[in-house]
Amino acid sequence: PNTFFFFEEKAFDSHGALRQEKHLSINKIGHALHELDPVFRKLTLKPELQSLARDLGLDDPILVQSMYIFKQPRIGGEVTPHQDSTFLYTEPPSCVGFWLALEDATPDNGGLWALPCPIGQQPLHRRFVRTNAESGGLTCFRHLDEPSPDWSHDKMVPIGAPAGTLVVLHGSVVHMSGENTSGLSRHAYSVHMIDSRAEYPSDNWLQRATWPTFQSIRDLHAFQEQPAT
């Protein structure tokens, strides 16, 4: 795995030059910070997070992805309504998102919104898949139900998250975040886990082409405890 940096769409002017300093132009860093960065590995391996994952039914949690999200002041882009299981689908469904507010997250600076629904009762609307699982190929959305559900913003409720709050999102929960038009950033760290007992289809968009495959918390602990050579 590698570490990738993604720019905000509004970070550039019409000539392709940055409108502000580079560190204020990054949308997110991902998607394997829990493996590649010792600070985020230590944070992800906190016993409290492991205990919570197991309490939620993930007996042997697999760490699929992690991201540092900046939601930059004035240019932080909207994340449209979606379900995490669209992108990290398993059979049976097992995706759980852990979203840690590193700064206060409010409706004014691009905080989270969610569609109220009993856990696990919101049908999965679509999957994001590789069109040719064997060769890599392109990606597309595969719709699982028609017509499209009503996920309009007026049906959502805000999730207030002061700095230090951990928001847990079942993979079927419809959620979003608005644009950040304020002068305050909204930093967050996000980790997604699945259950090792569930099947992770080969047509999911996120795959590991070579070793190592996705790491379990147990495997990551073993790696961290290896003596330096």
PDB file of C-alpha atoms in Angstrom, residues 94-228:
ATOM      1  CA  SER A  94     -20.073  -6.219   8.195  1.00  0.00           C
ATOM      2  CA  CYS A  95     -18.555  -2.795   7.414  1.00  0.00           C
ATOM      3  CA  VAL A  96     -18.300  -0.392  10.349  1.00  0.00           C
ATOM      4  CA  GLY A  97     -16.856   3.106  10.173  1.00  0.00           C
ATOM      5  CA  PHE A  98     -15.110   4.801  13.110  1.00  0.00           C
ATOM      6  CA  TRP A  99     -14.962   8.570  12.617  1.00  0.00           C
ATOM      7  CA  LEU A 100     -12.910  10.494  15.189  1.00  0.00           C
ATOM      8  CA  ALA A 101     -13.422  14.269  15.379  1.00  0.00           C
ATOM      9  CA  LEU A 102     -10.013  15.853  15.896  1.00  0.00           C
ATOM     10  CA  GLU A 103     -11.612  19.314  15.864  1.00  0.00           C
ATOM     11  CA  ASP A 104     -15.147  20.458  16.629  1.00  0.00           C
ATOM     12  CA  ALA A 105     -17.468  19.351  13.823  1.00  0.00           C
ATOM     13  CA  THR A 106     -20.646  21.414  13.395  1.00  0.00           C
ATOM     14  CA  PRO A 107     -23.151  22.084  10.600  1.00  0.00           C
ATOM     15  CA  ASP A 108     -21.272  25.339   9.971  1.00  0.00           C
ATOM     16  CA  ASN A 109     -17.879  23.795   9.157  1.00  0.00           C
ATOM     17  CA  GLY A 110     -18.927  20.706   7.230  1.00  0.00           C
ATOM     18  CA  GLY A 111     -19.970  18.378  10.043  1.00  0.00           C
ATOM     19  CA  LEU A 112     -21.708  15.045   9.562  1.00  0.00           C
ATOM     20  CA  TRP A 113     -25.393  14.534   8.795  1.00  0.00           C
ATOM     21  CA  ALA A 114     -27.229  11.201   8.830  1.00  0.00           C
ATOM     22  CA  LEU A 115     -30.570   9.750   7.786  1.00  0.00           C
ATOM     23  CA  PRO A 116     -32.409   8.364  10.862  1.00  0.00           C
ATOM     24  CA  CYS A 117     -33.121   4.652  10.494  1.00  0.00           C
ATOM     25  CA  PRO A 118     -32.934   1.574  12.765  1.00  0.00           C
ATOM     26  CA  ILE A 119     -29.500  -0.055  12.514  1.00  0.00           C
ATOM     27  CA  GLY A 120     -29.272  -2.535   9.671  1.00  0.00           C
ATOM     28  CA  GLN A 121     -32.720  -1.770   8.271  1.00  0.00           C
ATOM     29  CA  GLN A 122     -31.652   0.693   5.559  1.00  0.00           C
ATOM     30  CA  PRO A 123     -31.305  -1.355   2.342  1.00  0.00           C
ATOM     31  CA  LEU A 124     -28.037  -1.034   0.465  1.00  0.00           C
ATOM     32  CA  HIS A 125     -28.784   1.069  -2.610  1.00  0.00           C
ATOM     33  CA  ARG A 126     -25.712   0.395  -4.761  1.00  0.00           C
ATOM     34  CA  ARG A 127     -22.171  -0.986  -4.890  1.00  0.00           C
ATOM     35  CA  PHE A 128     -19.006   0.617  -6.268  1.00  0.00           C
ATOM     36  CA  VAL A 129     -17.293  -2.153  -8.231  1.00  0.00           C
ATOM     37  CA  ARG A 130     -14.559  -2.904 -10.735  1.00  0.00           C
ATOM     38  CA  THR A 131     -16.062  -3.642 -14.132  1.00  0.00           C
ATOM     39  CA  ASN A 132     -13.376  -6.277 -14.733  1.00  0.00           C
ATOM     40  CA  ALA A 133     -12.343  -7.785 -11.428  1.00  0.00           C
ATOM     41  CA  GLU A 134      -9.501  -9.859 -12.876  1.00  0.00           C
ATOM     42  CA  SER A 135      -7.664  -7.186 -14.850  1.00  0.00           C
ATOM     43  CA  GLY A 136      -8.425  -4.171 -12.655  1.00  0.00           C
ATOM     44  CA  GLY A 137     -10.365  -2.299 -15.286  1.00  0.00           C
ATOM     45  CA  LEU A 138     -12.655   0.628 -14.679  1.00  0.00           C
ATOM     46  CA  THR A 139     -15.094   1.225 -11.854  1.00  0.00           C
ATOM     47  CA  CYS A 140     -18.816   1.945 -11.789  1.00  0.00           C
ATOM     48  CA  PHE A 141     -21.814   1.999  -9.509  1.00  0.00           C
ATOM     49  CA  ARG A 142     -24.013  -1.092  -9.649  1.00  0.00           C
ATOM     50  CA  HIS A 143     -27.551  -0.283  -8.501  1.00  0.00           C
ATOM     51  CA  LEU A 144     -29.217  -2.833  -6.249  1.00  0.00           C
ATOM     52  CA  ASP A 145     -32.651  -1.262  -5.982  1.00  0.00           C
ATOM     53  CA  GLU A 146     -34.891   0.980  -8.069  1.00  0.00           C
ATOM     54  CA  PRO A 147     -36.151   3.642  -7.945  1.00  0.00           C
ATOM     55  CA  SER A 148     -33.472   5.678  -6.213  1.00  0.00           C
ATOM     56  CA  PRO A 149     -34.268   6.329  -2.540  1.00  0.00           C
ATOM     57  CA  ASP A 150     -35.035   9.780  -1.190  1.00  0.00           C
ATOM     58  CA  TRP A 151     -31.903  10.920   0.605  1.00  0.00           C
ATOM     59  CA  SER A 152     -32.681  14.627   0.445  1.00  0.00           C
ATOM     60  CA  HIS A 153     -30.950  16.897   2.927  1.00  0.00           C
ATOM     61  CA  ASP A 154     -34.181  17.902   4.672  1.00  0.00           C
ATOM     62  CA  LYS A 155     -34.550  14.300   5.881  1.00  0.00           C
ATOM     63  CA  MET A 156     -31.093  14.294   7.479  1.00  0.00           C
ATOM     64  CA  VAL A 157     -30.211  15.230  11.055  1.00  0.00           C
ATOM     65  CA  PRO A 158     -26.896  16.835  12.099  1.00  0.00           C
ATOM     66  CA  ILE A 159     -24.417  14.881  14.187  1.00  0.00           C
ATOM     67  CA  GLY A 160     -22.761  17.296  16.576  1.00  0.00           C
ATOM     68  CA  ALA A 161     -19.247  16.095  17.298  1.00  0.00           C
ATOM     69  CA  PRO A 162     -17.008  18.133  19.618  1.00  0.00           C
ATOM     70  CA  ALA A 163     -13.291  17.410  19.317  1.00  0.00           C
ATOM     71  CA  GLY A 164     -12.552  13.964  20.733  1.00  0.00           C
ATOM     72  CA  THR A 165     -15.943  12.498  19.802  1.00  0.00           C
ATOM     73  CA  LEU A 166     -15.967   9.068  18.134  1.00  0.00           C
ATOM     74  CA  VAL A 167     -18.874   8.572  15.721  1.00  0.00           C
ATOM     75  CA  VAL A 168     -19.609   4.919  14.846  1.00  0.00           C
ATOM     76  CA  LEU A 169     -21.342   4.328  11.506  1.00  0.00           C
ATOM     77  CA  HIS A 170     -22.922   1.023  10.493  1.00  0.00           C
ATOM     78  CA  GLY A 171     -22.170   0.353   6.833  1.00  0.00           C
ATOM     79  CA  SER A 172     -25.808   0.833   5.826  1.00  0.00           C
ATOM     80  CA  VAL A 173     -26.252   4.236   7.501  1.00  0.00           C
ATOM     81  CA  VAL A 174     -26.832   7.000   4.949  1.00  0.00           C
ATOM     82  CA  HIS A 175     -24.652   9.983   5.838  1.00  0.00           C
ATOM     83  CA  MET A 176     -23.041  13.028   4.291  1.00  0.00           C
ATOM     84  CA  SER A 177     -21.154  16.216   5.103  1.00  0.00           C
ATOM     85  CA  GLY A 178     -21.781  19.644   3.661  1.00  0.00           C
ATOM     86  CA  GLU A 179     -19.359  22.162   2.254  1.00  0.00           C
ATOM     87  CA  ASN A 180     -17.171  24.026   4.693  1.00  0.00           C
ATOM     88  CA  THR A 181     -17.747  27.690   3.926  1.00  0.00           C
ATOM     89  CA  SER A 182     -16.581  28.806   7.375  1.00  0.00           C
ATOM     90  CA  GLY A 183     -13.142  30.001   8.360  1.00  0.00           C
ATOM     91  CA  LEU A 184     -12.584  26.946  10.574  1.00  0.00           C
ATOM     92  CA  SER A 185     -11.163  23.576   9.501  1.00  0.00           C
ATOM     93  CA  ARG A 186     -12.795  20.291  10.529  1.00  0.00           C
ATOM     94  CA  HIS A 187     -10.066  17.665  10.860  1.00  0.00           C
ATOM     95  CA  ALA A 188     -11.061  14.028  11.421  1.00  0.00           C
ATOM     96  CA  TYR A 189      -9.517  10.567  11.334  1.00  0.00           C
ATOM     97  CA  SER A 190     -11.592   7.774   9.831  1.00  0.00           C
ATOM     98  CA  VAL A 191     -11.065   3.995   9.969  1.00  0.00           C
ATOM     99  CA  HIS A 192     -13.199   1.302   8.348  1.00  0.00           C
ATOM    100  CA  MET A 193     -13.257  -2.309   9.509  1.00  0.00           C
ATOM    101  CA  ILE A 194     -14.913  -5.511   8.320  1.00  0.00           C
ATOM    102  CA  ASP A 195     -15.317  -8.945   9.902  1.00  0.00           C
ATOM    103  CA  SER A 196     -12.746 -11.566   8.915  1.00  0.00           C
ATOM    104  CA  ARG A 197     -15.539 -14.165   8.694  1.00  0.00           C
ATOM    105  CA  ALA A 198     -17.306 -12.229   5.930  1.00  0.00           C
ATOM    106  CA  GLU A 199     -16.508 -12.577   2.223  1.00  0.00           C
ATOM    107  CA  TYR A 200     -14.847  -9.561   0.578  1.00  0.00           C
ATOM    108  CA  PRO A 201     -15.768  -9.821  -3.147  1.00  0.00           C
ATOM    109  CA  SER A 202     -13.085  -9.585  -5.803  1.00  0.00           C
ATOM    110  CA  ASP A 203     -15.056  -6.915  -7.679  1.00  0.00           C
ATOM    111  CA  ASN A 204     -14.961  -4.413  -4.797  1.00  0.00           C
ATOM    112  CA  TRP A 205     -13.170  -1.286  -5.983  1.00  0.00           C
ATOM    113  CA  LEU A 206     -10.562  -1.349  -3.178  1.00  0.00           C
ATOM    114  CA  GLN A 207      -8.214  -4.296  -3.595  1.00  0.00           C
ATOM    115  CA  ARG A 208      -4.657  -5.217  -2.700  1.00  0.00           C
ATOM    116  CA  ALA A 209      -2.896  -6.437  -5.826  1.00  0.00           C
ATOM    117  CA  THR A 210       0.116  -7.790  -3.951  1.00  0.00           C
ATOM    118  CA  TRP A 211       1.152  -8.758  -0.430  1.00  0.00           C
ATOM    119  CA  PRO A 212       0.362  -7.623   2.156  1.00  0.00           C
ATOM    120  CA  THR A 213      -3.383  -8.093   2.003  1.00  0.00           C
ATOM    121  CA  PHE A 214      -5.676  -6.195   4.354  1.00  0.00           C
ATOM    122  CA  GLN A 215      -4.399  -6.559   7.902  1.00  0.00           C
ATOM    123  CA  SER A 216      -6.380  -7.676  10.918  1.00  0.00           C
ATOM    124  CA  ILE A 217      -5.861  -5.865  14.205  1.00  0.00           C
ATOM    125  CA  ARG A 218      -4.143  -9.020  15.457  1.00  0.00           C
ATOM    126  CA  ASP A 219      -1.746  -9.031  12.481  1.00  0.00           C
ATOM    127  CA  LEU A 220      -1.006  -5.334  12.876  1.00  0.00           C
ATOM    128  CA  HIS A 221      -0.211  -5.865  16.555  1.00  0.00           C
ATOM    129  CA  ALA A 222       2.206  -8.647  15.626  1.00  0.00           C
ATOM    130  CA  PHE A 223       3.883  -6.408  13.045  1.00  0.00           C
ATOM    131  CA  GLN A 224       4.250  -3.559  15.520  1.00  0.00           C
ATOM    132  CA  GLU A 225       5.768  -5.835  18.131  1.00  0.00           C
ATOM    133  CA  GLN A 226       8.429  -7.230  15.808  1.00  0.00           C
ATOM    134  CA  PRO A 227      11.941  -6.240  16.960  1.00  0.00           C
ATOM    135  CA  ALA A 228      13.767  -3.725  14.830  1.00  0.00           C
TER     136      ALA A 228
END
